Amino acid sequence: MNTSDTTSTTALCVTHLSKSFPVKSKQGNKIIHAVRDISFSVTKGECVAFIGPNGAGKSTTIKMITAILYPTNGDISLLGMNPWTARKHLLPRIGVIFGQHSQLWFHLPAADSFRLIGKMYGLSNADIQKRQSYLARLFQIESFISRPVRQLSLGERMRCEIVASLIHQPEILFLDEPTIGLDITAKNIIRKTLKKLAQTEGMTILLTSHDTGDIEEICHRVILINKGRLILDTTLDILKQKYITEKVITAFYADGHKEERRISVNSSDLAQEIMRLTQSGHLSDMSISNPPLEEIIRSLYQRESL
Amino acid sequence: MAVKQLDFWFSLLKLAAKSAFALKTAFFGRIVFMCLNNLILLVGWWAVFQSFNHINGWAFSDFMFMSGLVIAALSLFTLFFRGAGIHLARLIEFGELDPYLIQPRNPLFHICCSVSDASGLGDLISGCLLMSFSGLITPGNLGVIILMFLAAALLFLSMSILFSSIPFYARDASDLSERLFFIFFNIAGYPGCIYSGLAKFILIFIFPAGVMSILPIEMIHTPSFGKIITILSISVGFFGLAIFSFYQGLKRYESSNHIRSKRS
């Protein structure tokens, strides 16, 4: 285990991590390389988005970091420990949320699961109750905390899942698609509350999501992987500055219609384009903005798939 | 620390029981139907023993005791470790062990204790009644009977873990795991007197249903230190093998991204 580069401020250090799966097919045995030689580190308190298209290797990487899967090659240092040899000491200090897997008891109220999970981490009844009340208020789950989980909507259940993962106040939280399939209200509650908890409790967050809203609201740094390789590791601000290739000019007219133009950031036609738009009708408002993050990421995916 | 561990395991068993009781009709239905099922089985074998009086030296009371022991041992497994059966096999097959692997408790026993089946109460009631009415329990052998009962329950748990670990090694094998467990239980339910020679050896040391159906009656009629040690050793040995098999298999575990809920 290489922990030489792991300082007290480093939460996670991944070095030359790889994972391969043998796959049997009619054509013979094949090796699928899900993750190929990935290296990165995360400082304590950082909120990092781990993004990439489907099958890029995001979930596999998180599962190796959280000791669910064995890596084929490479080293991981999580809070200065090897996840495989120091599981017992490490697991009480991390929290993991998989959008697809539930840790709540299906036929029982979520509050029962919270109490059991609290005991699993060795908390006293008083501490569990105090933490549960605090998180229930933040995530707005008080009204349905006593209802059986099978009767909850997806958004309600996911908020309960997140509370279950935060009962023991983890130092690092891994979120694998936490807002998948949720409506905008549930998404907003989750995003704002996670951001608040990261700030107030100094929690480190590593998030995978296809929803750029999650990324913009919670994270300040983005790691992009594709086909198992690390493609980009930068801050959200730099990503926007460096990879924005055009500006969006939107003109709103008095008769209610609007027109949108896209101008290359290197173009000298900006003034002319604005002039053209002002002459097209009775202008009531105009805005010049960056394209949404989703478009930037989509263009990065397309560039990488070529 | 040990108190906190115990507190957790006790809370887990309590929650599993609460979950089983959450659907009350199903809960009581399972208990009643399990009692009826055992009664029908008993009546069938009573008819057989009425025709032959003795089968290879076994009287109906021997069969009653053996059935009671097997059913009561199964009840212990069903009530407290039912997660070890098809539930565990399916979690492995569908790559859904993740929530258990990220929690700071032994994942195998966490899964085993997380499901309780109410039908176990029906088995416990019928098993204890059968043993009591067999007339073979005396104050002198009660301690040995309790040991044999615990060994049989451990054997059910061990074989269940062993069979449930098959999906680690062979894909789409959760049904096979369940069928193997049924075969094991069915063989354990036949009177041990019908086996001899190689079949008896296999059923004691290889596919150890005979540790419940053959050895206990021999122990009751001709008690010996060697027999009880054999029963306990085989149970503990298979338990060790089951744990080894699960953790070796865990290295081959393939997590998935299915969307499912933890049902119990």
Coordinates of C-alpha atoms in Angstrom, one line a residue:
Chain A
M1 CA 0.0 0.0 0.0
N2 CA 1.5 3.3 -1.1
T3 CA 0.5 6.0 1.4
S4 CA 3.6 8.1 1.0
D5 CA 1.6 10.9 -0.7
T6 CA -1.2 10.7 1.8
T7 CA -1.1 13.7 4.1
S8 CA -3.4 14.5 7.0
T9 CA -5.3 16.8 4.7
T10 CA -5.8 14.2 2.1
A11 CA -9.1 12.3 2.3
L12 CA -8.6 10.0 -0.6
C13 CA -5.6 9.1 -2.8
V14 CA -6.1 6.7 -5.7
T15 CA -3.0 5.6 -7.5
H16 CA -2.9 3.7 -10.9
L17 CA -6.2 2.0 -10.1
S18 CA -7.4 -0.7 -12.6
K19 CA -10.2 -3.2 -12.7
S20 CA -10.8 -5.9 -15.2
F21 CA -13.6 -8.5 -15.5
P22 CA -13.4 -11.8 -17.3
V23 CA -16.4 -12.2 -19.6
K24 CA -17.4 -15.5 -21.2
S25 CA -19.0 -15.3 -24.7
K26 CA -19.6 -17.6 -27.7
Q27 CA -16.5 -16.1 -29.3
G28 CA -14.4 -17.2 -26.2
N29 CA -13.2 -15.5 -23.0
K30 CA -12.8 -11.8 -23.1
I31 CA -11.4 -9.3 -20.6
I32 CA -13.4 -6.2 -20.0
H33 CA -11.3 -3.3 -18.7
A34 CA -13.8 -1.3 -16.6
V35 CA -11.2 1.0 -15.0
R36 CA -7.7 1.7 -16.5
D37 CA -4.9 3.2 -14.6
I38 CA -6.8 6.0 -12.8
S39 CA -5.0 8.3 -10.3
F40 CA -6.4 11.3 -8.4
S41 CA -6.6 12.6 -4.9
V42 CA -9.2 14.5 -2.9
T43 CA -8.6 16.9 0.0
K44 CA -10.6 16.7 3.2
G45 CA -13.7 18.9 2.9
E46 CA -13.7 18.9 -0.9
C47 CA -16.9 18.2 -2.9
V48 CA -16.0 16.4 -6.1
A49 CA -18.2 15.3 -9.0
F50 CA -17.1 12.0 -10.6
I51 CA -18.7 12.1 -14.0
G52 CA -18.8 10.2 -17.2
P53 CA -21.2 8.5 -19.7
N54 CA -22.9 5.2 -18.8
G55 CA -20.3 2.4 -18.5
A56 CA -17.4 4.8 -18.0
G57 CA -16.3 3.1 -14.8
K58 CA -17.6 5.6 -12.2
S59 CA -19.5 3.1 -10.1
T60 CA -16.8 0.5 -10.3
T61 CA -14.2 3.0 -9.1
I62 CA -16.4 4.0 -6.1
K63 CA -17.1 0.3 -5.3
M64 CA -13.3 -0.3 -5.2
I65 CA -12.7 2.7 -3.0
T66 CA -15.4 1.6 -0.6
A67 CA -14.1 -2.0 -0.5
I68 CA -17.0 -3.6 -2.3
L69 CA -14.9 -4.7 -5.2
Y70 CA -11.2 -5.8 -5.3
P71 CA -9.1 -3.8 -7.6
T72 CA -7.1 -5.7 -10.3
N73 CA -4.2 -3.3 -9.8
G74 CA -3.3 0.0 -8.1
D75 CA -3.5 1.4 -4.6
I76 CA -6.2 3.3 -2.6
S77 CA -5.7 5.3 0.5
L78 CA -8.9 6.4 2.1
L79 CA -8.4 8.5 5.2
G80 CA -4.9 7.2 5.3
M81 CA -6.0 3.6 5.3
N82 CA -6.2 0.7 2.8
P83 CA -9.9 0.0 2.4
W84 CA -9.4 -3.8 2.2
T85 CA -7.0 -4.3 5.1
A86 CA -8.5 -1.6 7.4
R87 CA -12.3 -2.2 6.7
K88 CA -13.2 -2.4 10.3
H89 CA -11.6 1.0 11.2
L90 CA -12.6 2.7 7.9
L91 CA -16.3 1.8 7.5
P92 CA -17.5 3.7 10.6
R93 CA -15.9 6.8 9.1
I94 CA -17.5 6.7 5.7
G95 CA -21.1 6.8 4.3
V96 CA -22.2 5.4 1.0
I97 CA -25.5 6.0 -0.9
F98 CA -26.3 3.9 -3.9
G99 CA -29.3 5.2 -5.8
Q100 CA -30.1 1.6 -6.8
H101 CA -29.6 -0.2 -3.5
S102 CA -31.6 0.3 -0.4
Q103 CA -30.5 -0.1 3.2
L104 CA -34.0 0.6 4.6
W105 CA -36.3 -2.2 5.8
F106 CA -39.1 -2.5 3.3
H107 CA -42.0 -3.3 5.6
L108 CA -41.0 -1.0 8.5
P109 CA -40.9 2.7 9.1
A110 CA -37.6 4.4 8.2
A111 CA -37.2 5.5 11.8
D112 CA -36.7 1.8 12.8
S113 CA -33.9 1.4 10.2
F114 CA -32.3 4.6 11.5
R115 CA -32.2 3.2 15.0
L116 CA -30.7 0.0 13.9
I117 CA -28.1 1.7 11.8
G118 CA -27.2 4.0 14.7
K119 CA -26.7 0.9 16.9
M120 CA -24.6 -0.7 14.2
Y121 CA -22.2 2.3 14.5
G122 CA -22.2 2.0 18.3
L123 CA -24.2 5.2 19.0
S124 CA -26.3 5.5 22.1
N125 CA -30.1 5.8 21.9
A126 CA -29.9 9.5 22.9
D127 CA -27.3 10.3 20.2
I128 CA -29.3 8.4 17.5
Q129 CA -32.5 10.3 18.4
K130 CA -30.7 13.7 18.4
R131 CA -29.0 13.0 15.1
Q132 CA -32.2 11.6 13.5
S133 CA -34.2 14.7 14.6
Y134 CA -31.6 17.0 13.2
L135 CA -31.3 15.2 9.8
A136 CA -35.1 14.7 9.6
R137 CA -35.6 18.4 9.9
L138 CA -32.9 19.2 7.3
F139 CA -34.2 16.7 4.8
Q140 CA -37.8 17.4 5.5
I141 CA -38.8 13.8 6.2
E142 CA -40.5 14.3 9.6
S143 CA -44.0 13.9 8.2
F144 CA -43.4 10.4 6.8
I145 CA -40.6 9.0 9.0
S146 CA -43.1 6.7 10.8
R147 CA -44.6 5.3 7.6
P148 CA -43.5 1.9 6.2
V149 CA -40.9 2.3 3.6
R150 CA -43.0 0.4 1.0
Q151 CA -45.5 3.2 1.1
L152 CA -43.0 6.0 0.4
S153 CA -42.6 7.7 -3.0
L154 CA -39.2 7.4 -4.6
G155 CA -38.2 11.0 -3.6
E156 CA -39.3 10.3 0.0
R157 CA -37.4 7.0 0.1
M158 CA -34.2 8.5 -1.3
R159 CA -34.2 11.3 1.3
C160 CA -34.6 8.6 4.0
E161 CA -31.7 6.6 2.4
I162 CA -29.5 9.6 2.6
V163 CA -30.4 10.2 6.3
A164 CA -29.6 6.6 7.0
S165 CA -26.2 7.1 5.5
L166 CA -25.6 10.2 7.6
I167 CA -26.7 9.0 11.0
H168 CA -23.1 8.2 12.1
Q169 CA -21.8 11.6 10.8
P170 CA -19.3 10.2 8.2
E171 CA -16.2 12.1 7.3
I172 CA -16.6 11.1 3.6
L173 CA -19.8 10.6 1.8
F174 CA -20.0 8.6 -1.5
L175 CA -23.1 9.3 -3.5
D176 CA -23.8 7.1 -6.5
E177 CA -26.6 8.8 -8.5
P178 CA -28.5 10.0 -5.5
T179 CA -31.2 12.0 -7.4
I180 CA -31.9 9.4 -10.1
G181 CA -35.5 9.5 -11.1
L182 CA -36.5 12.2 -8.6
D183 CA -38.7 15.3 -9.1
I184 CA -37.2 18.8 -8.9
T185 CA -38.5 19.4 -5.4
A186 CA -36.8 16.3 -4.0
K187 CA -33.6 17.0 -5.9
N188 CA -33.5 20.6 -4.6
I189 CA -33.9 19.5 -1.0
I190 CA -31.2 16.8 -1.3
R191 CA -28.7 19.2 -3.1
K192 CA -29.1 22.1 -0.7
T193 CA -29.0 20.0 2.4
L194 CA -25.9 18.0 1.3
K195 CA -24.2 21.3 0.5
K196 CA -25.1 22.7 3.9
L197 CA -23.9 19.5 5.7
A198 CA -20.6 19.6 3.7
Q199 CA -20.0 23.2 4.9
T200 CA -21.1 22.8 8.5
E201 CA -19.6 19.3 9.2
G202 CA -16.6 19.6 6.9
M203 CA -17.7 16.4 5.2
T204 CA -15.9 15.3 2.0
I205 CA -18.2 14.4 -0.9
L206 CA -17.5 12.3 -3.9
L207 CA -20.6 12.3 -6.2
T208 CA -21.4 10.5 -9.4
S209 CA -24.4 11.8 -11.3
H210 CA -25.7 12.4 -14.7
D211 CA -27.6 15.4 -13.5
T212 CA -25.6 18.5 -14.0
G213 CA -27.8 20.3 -11.4
D214 CA -26.3 18.0 -8.7
I215 CA -22.8 18.8 -9.9
E216 CA -23.3 22.6 -10.0
E217 CA -25.2 22.8 -6.7
I218 CA -22.9 20.5 -4.6
C219 CA -19.4 20.3 -6.2
H220 CA -16.6 22.7 -7.1
R221 CA -14.4 20.1 -8.8
V222 CA -15.1 17.7 -11.6
I223 CA -13.3 14.5 -12.5
L224 CA -14.3 13.1 -15.9
I225 CA -13.7 9.5 -16.9
N226 CA -14.6 7.7 -20.1
K227 CA -14.0 4.1 -21.1
G228 CA -12.3 3.5 -17.8
R229 CA -9.7 6.3 -18.3
L230 CA -9.4 9.6 -16.5
I231 CA -10.0 12.3 -19.1
L232 CA -10.2 15.5 -17.1
D233 CA -9.6 16.7 -13.5
T234 CA -10.4 20.4 -12.9
T235 CA -12.5 22.9 -11.0
L236 CA -16.0 23.6 -12.2
D237 CA -15.0 27.3 -12.9
I238 CA -12.0 26.3 -15.0
L239 CA -14.2 23.7 -16.8
K240 CA -16.7 26.4 -17.7
Q241 CA -14.0 28.9 -18.8
K242 CA -11.8 26.5 -20.7
Y243 CA -14.4 24.4 -22.4
I244 CA -17.0 27.0 -23.3
T245 CA -16.7 27.6 -27.0
E246 CA -19.7 29.8 -27.5
K247 CA -21.9 32.4 -25.9
V248 CA -25.7 32.4 -26.1
I249 CA -27.4 35.7 -26.9
T250 CA -31.1 35.8 -26.2
A251 CA -33.3 38.7 -27.3
F252 CA -36.8 39.2 -25.9
Y253 CA -39.2 41.3 -27.9
A254 CA -42.2 43.4 -26.9
D255 CA -44.6 41.2 -28.9
G256 CA -43.6 38.2 -26.7
H257 CA -41.3 36.2 -29.0
K258 CA -37.6 35.7 -28.4
E259 CA -34.6 34.9 -30.6
E260 CA -31.5 33.1 -29.7
R261 CA -28.0 33.3 -31.3
R262 CA -24.9 31.3 -30.6
I263 CA -21.6 33.1 -31.2
S264 CA -18.1 31.6 -30.9
V265 CA -16.2 33.1 -28.0
N266 CA -13.4 33.9 -30.4
S267 CA -15.6 35.6 -32.9
S268 CA -15.4 39.3 -33.5
D269 CA -19.1 39.4 -34.8
L270 CA -20.6 39.9 -31.3
A271 CA -21.3 43.6 -31.8
Q272 CA -22.8 43.0 -35.2
E273 CA -25.0 40.2 -34.0
I274 CA -26.3 42.3 -31.2
M275 CA -27.0 45.1 -33.6
R276 CA -28.9 42.7 -35.9
L277 CA -31.0 41.5 -33.0
T278 CA -31.9 45.0 -31.9
Q279 CA -33.0 45.9 -35.4
S280 CA -35.2 42.8 -35.7
G281 CA -38.1 44.2 -33.7
H282 CA -39.0 46.2 -30.6
L283 CA -36.5 44.9 -28.1
S284 CA -37.7 44.6 -24.4
D285 CA -34.7 42.7 -22.9
M286 CA -31.5 40.9 -23.9
S287 CA -29.1 38.5 -22.2
I288 CA -25.7 37.1 -22.9
S289 CA -25.0 33.8 -21.1
N290 CA -22.8 30.7 -21.1
P291 CA -24.4 27.5 -22.4
P292 CA -25.6 25.2 -19.6
L293 CA -23.1 22.9 -18.0
E294 CA -25.0 19.9 -19.5
E295 CA -24.0 21.1 -23.0
I296 CA -20.4 21.5 -22.0
I297 CA -20.3 18.0 -20.6
R298 CA -22.1 16.6 -23.6
S299 CA -19.6 18.2 -25.9
L300 CA -16.8 16.7 -23.8
Y301 CA -18.3 13.3 -24.0
Q302 CA -18.7 13.6 -27.8
R303 CA -15.1 14.8 -28.2
E304 CA -13.9 11.9 -26.1
S305 CA -15.9 9.3 -28.0
L306 CA -14.4 10.3 -31.3
Chain B
M1 CA -17.7 -2.8 23.1
A2 CA -19.1 -6.3 23.5
V3 CA -22.2 -4.8 25.0
K4 CA -22.7 -2.6 22.0
Q5 CA -22.1 -5.6 19.7
L6 CA -24.8 -7.6 21.6
D7 CA -27.1 -4.6 21.6
F8 CA -26.8 -4.4 17.8
W9 CA -27.4 -8.1 17.2
F10 CA -30.4 -8.1 19.6
S11 CA -31.8 -5.1 17.8
L12 CA -31.3 -6.7 14.5
L13 CA -33.2 -9.9 15.5
K14 CA -35.9 -7.7 17.0
L15 CA -36.3 -5.7 13.9
A16 CA -36.4 -8.9 11.7
A17 CA -39.2 -10.3 13.9
K18 CA -41.0 -6.9 13.7
S19 CA -40.7 -7.0 10.0
A20 CA -42.1 -10.5 9.8
F21 CA -45.0 -9.5 12.1
A22 CA -45.7 -6.3 10.0
L23 CA -48.0 -8.3 7.7
K24 CA -50.1 -9.9 10.4
T25 CA -52.4 -12.1 8.3
A26 CA -49.4 -13.7 6.6
F27 CA -47.6 -14.0 10.0
F28 CA -50.4 -16.0 11.6
G29 CA -51.2 -17.9 8.4
R30 CA -47.7 -19.2 8.2
I31 CA -47.7 -20.4 11.8
V32 CA -51.0 -22.2 11.4
F33 CA -50.2 -23.8 8.1
M34 CA -46.8 -24.9 9.2
C35 CA -48.4 -26.7 12.2
L36 CA -50.9 -28.3 9.8
N37 CA -48.2 -29.3 7.4
N38 CA -46.2 -31.0 10.2
L39 CA -49.4 -32.8 11.5
I40 CA -50.2 -34.2 8.0
L41 CA -46.6 -35.4 7.7
L42 CA -46.9 -37.1 11.1
V43 CA -50.2 -38.8 10.2
G44 CA -48.7 -40.2 7.0
W45 CA -45.7 -41.8 8.9
W46 CA -48.1 -43.0 11.7
A47 CA -50.0 -44.9 9.0
V48 CA -46.7 -46.5 7.8
F49 CA -45.7 -47.5 11.3
Q50 CA -49.2 -48.9 12.0
S51 CA -48.6 -51.3 9.1
F52 CA -45.1 -52.4 10.0
N53 CA -45.0 -51.7 13.8
H54 CA -41.1 -51.4 13.7
I55 CA -38.9 -50.4 10.8
N56 CA -35.3 -51.6 11.1
G57 CA -35.6 -51.4 14.9
W58 CA -37.3 -48.0 15.0
A59 CA -40.7 -47.6 16.7
F60 CA -43.1 -44.7 15.9
S61 CA -41.8 -42.9 19.1
D62 CA -38.3 -42.8 17.6
F63 CA -39.7 -41.3 14.4
M64 CA -41.6 -38.7 16.5
F65 CA -38.6 -37.7 18.4
M66 CA -36.4 -37.5 15.3
S67 CA -39.0 -35.4 13.4
G68 CA -39.5 -33.2 16.5
L69 CA -35.7 -32.6 16.7
V70 CA -35.4 -31.8 12.9
I71 CA -38.4 -29.5 12.9
A72 CA -37.5 -27.7 16.1
A73 CA -33.9 -27.2 14.8
L74 CA -35.2 -25.9 11.5
S75 CA -37.4 -23.5 13.5
L76 CA -34.4 -22.0 15.2
F77 CA -32.8 -21.4 11.8
T78 CA -36.1 -20.1 10.3
L79 CA -36.8 -17.7 13.1
F80 CA -33.3 -16.2 13.6
F81 CA -31.2 -16.9 10.5
R82 CA -33.7 -17.1 7.6
G83 CA -31.6 -14.6 5.6
A84 CA -29.1 -17.4 4.9
G85 CA -31.4 -19.2 2.5
I86 CA -32.8 -18.0 -0.8
H87 CA -32.5 -14.4 0.3
L88 CA -28.7 -14.7 0.5
A89 CA -28.4 -16.7 -2.7
R90 CA -30.4 -14.0 -4.6
L91 CA -28.5 -11.1 -3.1
I92 CA -25.3 -12.8 -4.5
E93 CA -26.8 -13.7 -7.8
F94 CA -28.2 -10.2 -8.4
G95 CA -25.1 -8.4 -7.1
E96 CA -26.9 -6.8 -4.2
L97 CA -24.6 -7.4 -1.3
D98 CA -23.3 -3.8 -1.5
P99 CA -25.4 -2.3 1.4
Y100 CA -24.1 -5.1 3.7
L101 CA -20.5 -4.7 2.6
I102 CA -20.3 -1.0 3.4
Q103 CA -21.6 -1.4 7.0
P104 CA -19.2 -2.1 9.9
R105 CA -20.7 -5.5 10.9
N106 CA -20.0 -9.0 9.7
P107 CA -21.9 -9.0 6.4
L108 CA -22.6 -12.7 6.5
F109 CA -24.3 -12.7 9.9
H110 CA -25.9 -9.4 9.2
I111 CA -27.7 -10.9 6.2
C112 CA -28.5 -14.2 8.0
C113 CA -30.1 -12.4 10.9
S114 CA -31.9 -9.8 8.8
V115 CA -34.8 -12.1 7.8
S116 CA -37.1 -13.9 10.2
D117 CA -39.8 -16.3 8.9
A118 CA -43.0 -16.6 11.1
S119 CA -43.5 -20.2 10.0
G120 CA -40.6 -21.0 12.4
L121 CA -42.9 -20.4 15.3
G122 CA -45.2 -23.1 13.9
D123 CA -42.2 -25.4 13.5
L124 CA -41.0 -24.6 17.0
I125 CA -44.4 -25.5 18.6
S126 CA -44.9 -28.7 16.6
G127 CA -41.2 -29.8 17.1
C128 CA -41.3 -29.4 20.8
L129 CA -44.7 -31.2 21.1
L130 CA -43.4 -34.1 19.0
M131 CA -40.3 -34.5 21.1
S132 CA -42.3 -34.2 24.3
F133 CA -44.9 -36.8 23.2
S134 CA -42.3 -39.3 21.9
G135 CA -41.6 -40.2 25.6
L136 CA -37.9 -40.3 24.9
I137 CA -36.9 -37.2 26.9
T138 CA -35.8 -37.9 30.4
P139 CA -34.2 -35.5 33.0
G140 CA -31.0 -37.6 32.5
N141 CA -30.7 -37.0 28.7
L142 CA -32.2 -33.5 28.5
G143 CA -28.7 -31.8 28.4
V144 CA -27.6 -34.1 25.5
I145 CA -30.8 -33.4 23.6
I146 CA -30.4 -29.7 23.9
L147 CA -26.8 -30.1 22.6
M148 CA -28.1 -32.2 19.7
F149 CA -30.9 -29.7 19.0
L150 CA -28.3 -26.8 18.8
A151 CA -26.0 -28.9 16.7
A152 CA -28.8 -29.6 14.3
A153 CA -29.8 -25.9 14.1
L154 CA -26.2 -25.0 13.4
L155 CA -26.1 -27.6 10.6
F156 CA -29.2 -26.1 9.0
L157 CA -27.5 -22.7 9.1
S158 CA -24.3 -24.1 7.8
M159 CA -25.8 -26.0 4.9
S160 CA -28.0 -23.1 4.0
I161 CA -24.9 -20.8 3.8
L162 CA -23.0 -23.4 1.9
F163 CA -25.8 -23.8 -0.7
S164 CA -26.5 -20.1 -0.9
S165 CA -22.8 -19.4 -1.7
I166 CA -23.1 -21.4 -5.0
P167 CA -24.1 -18.3 -7.0
F168 CA -20.7 -16.9 -6.3
Y169 CA -19.2 -19.8 -8.3
A170 CA -22.0 -20.6 -10.8
R171 CA -24.3 -18.0 -12.4
D172 CA -28.1 -18.2 -12.1
A173 CA -27.8 -20.8 -9.4
S174 CA -30.1 -19.4 -6.7
D175 CA -32.9 -21.8 -7.5
L176 CA -30.4 -24.7 -7.3
S177 CA -29.4 -23.4 -3.8
E178 CA -33.0 -23.5 -2.7
R179 CA -33.6 -27.0 -4.2
L180 CA -30.5 -28.4 -2.5
F181 CA -31.7 -27.1 0.8
F182 CA -35.1 -28.7 0.3
I183 CA -33.4 -32.0 -0.6
F184 CA -31.3 -31.7 2.6
F185 CA -34.4 -31.0 4.7
N186 CA -36.4 -33.8 3.1
I187 CA -33.6 -36.4 3.6
A188 CA -33.3 -35.2 7.3
G189 CA -37.0 -35.8 7.7
Y190 CA -36.9 -39.6 6.7
P191 CA -36.3 -42.1 9.5
G192 CA -32.6 -42.7 9.8
C193 CA -33.1 -46.5 10.1
I194 CA -33.6 -46.9 6.4
Y195 CA -30.0 -46.1 5.7
S196 CA -27.0 -48.4 6.1
G197 CA -23.4 -48.9 4.8
L198 CA -22.2 -46.3 2.3
A199 CA -25.4 -44.4 2.3
K200 CA -25.2 -44.0 6.0
F201 CA -21.6 -42.8 5.8
I202 CA -22.4 -40.3 3.1
L203 CA -25.4 -39.0 5.0
I204 CA -23.3 -38.4 8.1
F205 CA -20.0 -37.1 6.7
I206 CA -20.7 -35.8 3.2
F207 CA -24.3 -34.6 3.0
P208 CA -24.8 -34.6 6.8
A209 CA -28.6 -34.9 7.0
G210 CA -28.0 -38.1 9.0
V211 CA -26.4 -36.1 11.8
M212 CA -30.1 -35.2 12.6
S213 CA -31.9 -38.3 11.4
I214 CA -29.6 -41.1 12.3
L215 CA -27.2 -40.2 15.1
P216 CA -29.6 -38.6 17.7
I217 CA -31.7 -41.8 18.0
E218 CA -28.6 -43.9 18.3
M219 CA -27.4 -41.5 21.0
I220 CA -30.7 -41.7 22.9
H221 CA -30.8 -45.5 22.9
T222 CA -27.0 -46.2 23.3
P223 CA -25.5 -43.0 24.7
S224 CA -21.7 -42.5 24.2
F225 CA -19.3 -39.7 24.5
G226 CA -18.0 -40.5 21.0
K227 CA -21.4 -40.1 19.4
I228 CA -22.1 -36.6 20.9
I229 CA -18.6 -35.5 20.0
T230 CA -19.1 -36.7 16.4
I231 CA -22.4 -34.8 16.2
L232 CA -20.9 -31.6 17.5
S233 CA -17.7 -31.9 15.4
I234 CA -19.6 -32.4 12.2
S235 CA -21.8 -29.4 12.8
V236 CA -19.0 -27.2 13.8
G237 CA -16.9 -28.5 10.9
F238 CA -19.6 -27.8 8.3
F239 CA -20.1 -24.3 9.9
G240 CA -16.4 -23.6 9.3
L241 CA -16.7 -24.9 5.8
A242 CA -19.7 -22.7 5.1
I243 CA -18.0 -19.5 6.4
F244 CA -14.9 -20.3 4.3
S245 CA -17.0 -21.0 1.2
F246 CA -18.8 -17.6 1.6
Y247 CA -15.7 -15.5 2.1
Q248 CA -13.8 -17.2 -0.7
G249 CA -16.8 -16.6 -2.9
L250 CA -17.0 -13.0 -1.8
K251 CA -13.7 -12.4 -3.7
R252 CA -15.6 -13.3 -6.9
Y253 CA -18.6 -11.1 -6.1
E254 CA -19.8 -8.9 -8.9
S255 CA -21.8 -5.9 -7.8
S256 CA -24.6 -4.8 -10.1
N257 CA -26.8 -1.7 -10.6
H258 CA -30.2 -3.3 -10.4
I259 CA -33.0 -1.2 -8.9
R260 CA -34.5 -3.2 -6.1
S261 CA -35.5 -2.8 -2.4
K262 CA -34.2 -4.8 0.6
R263 CA -37.2 -7.1 1.2
S264 CA -37.5 -9.0 4.4

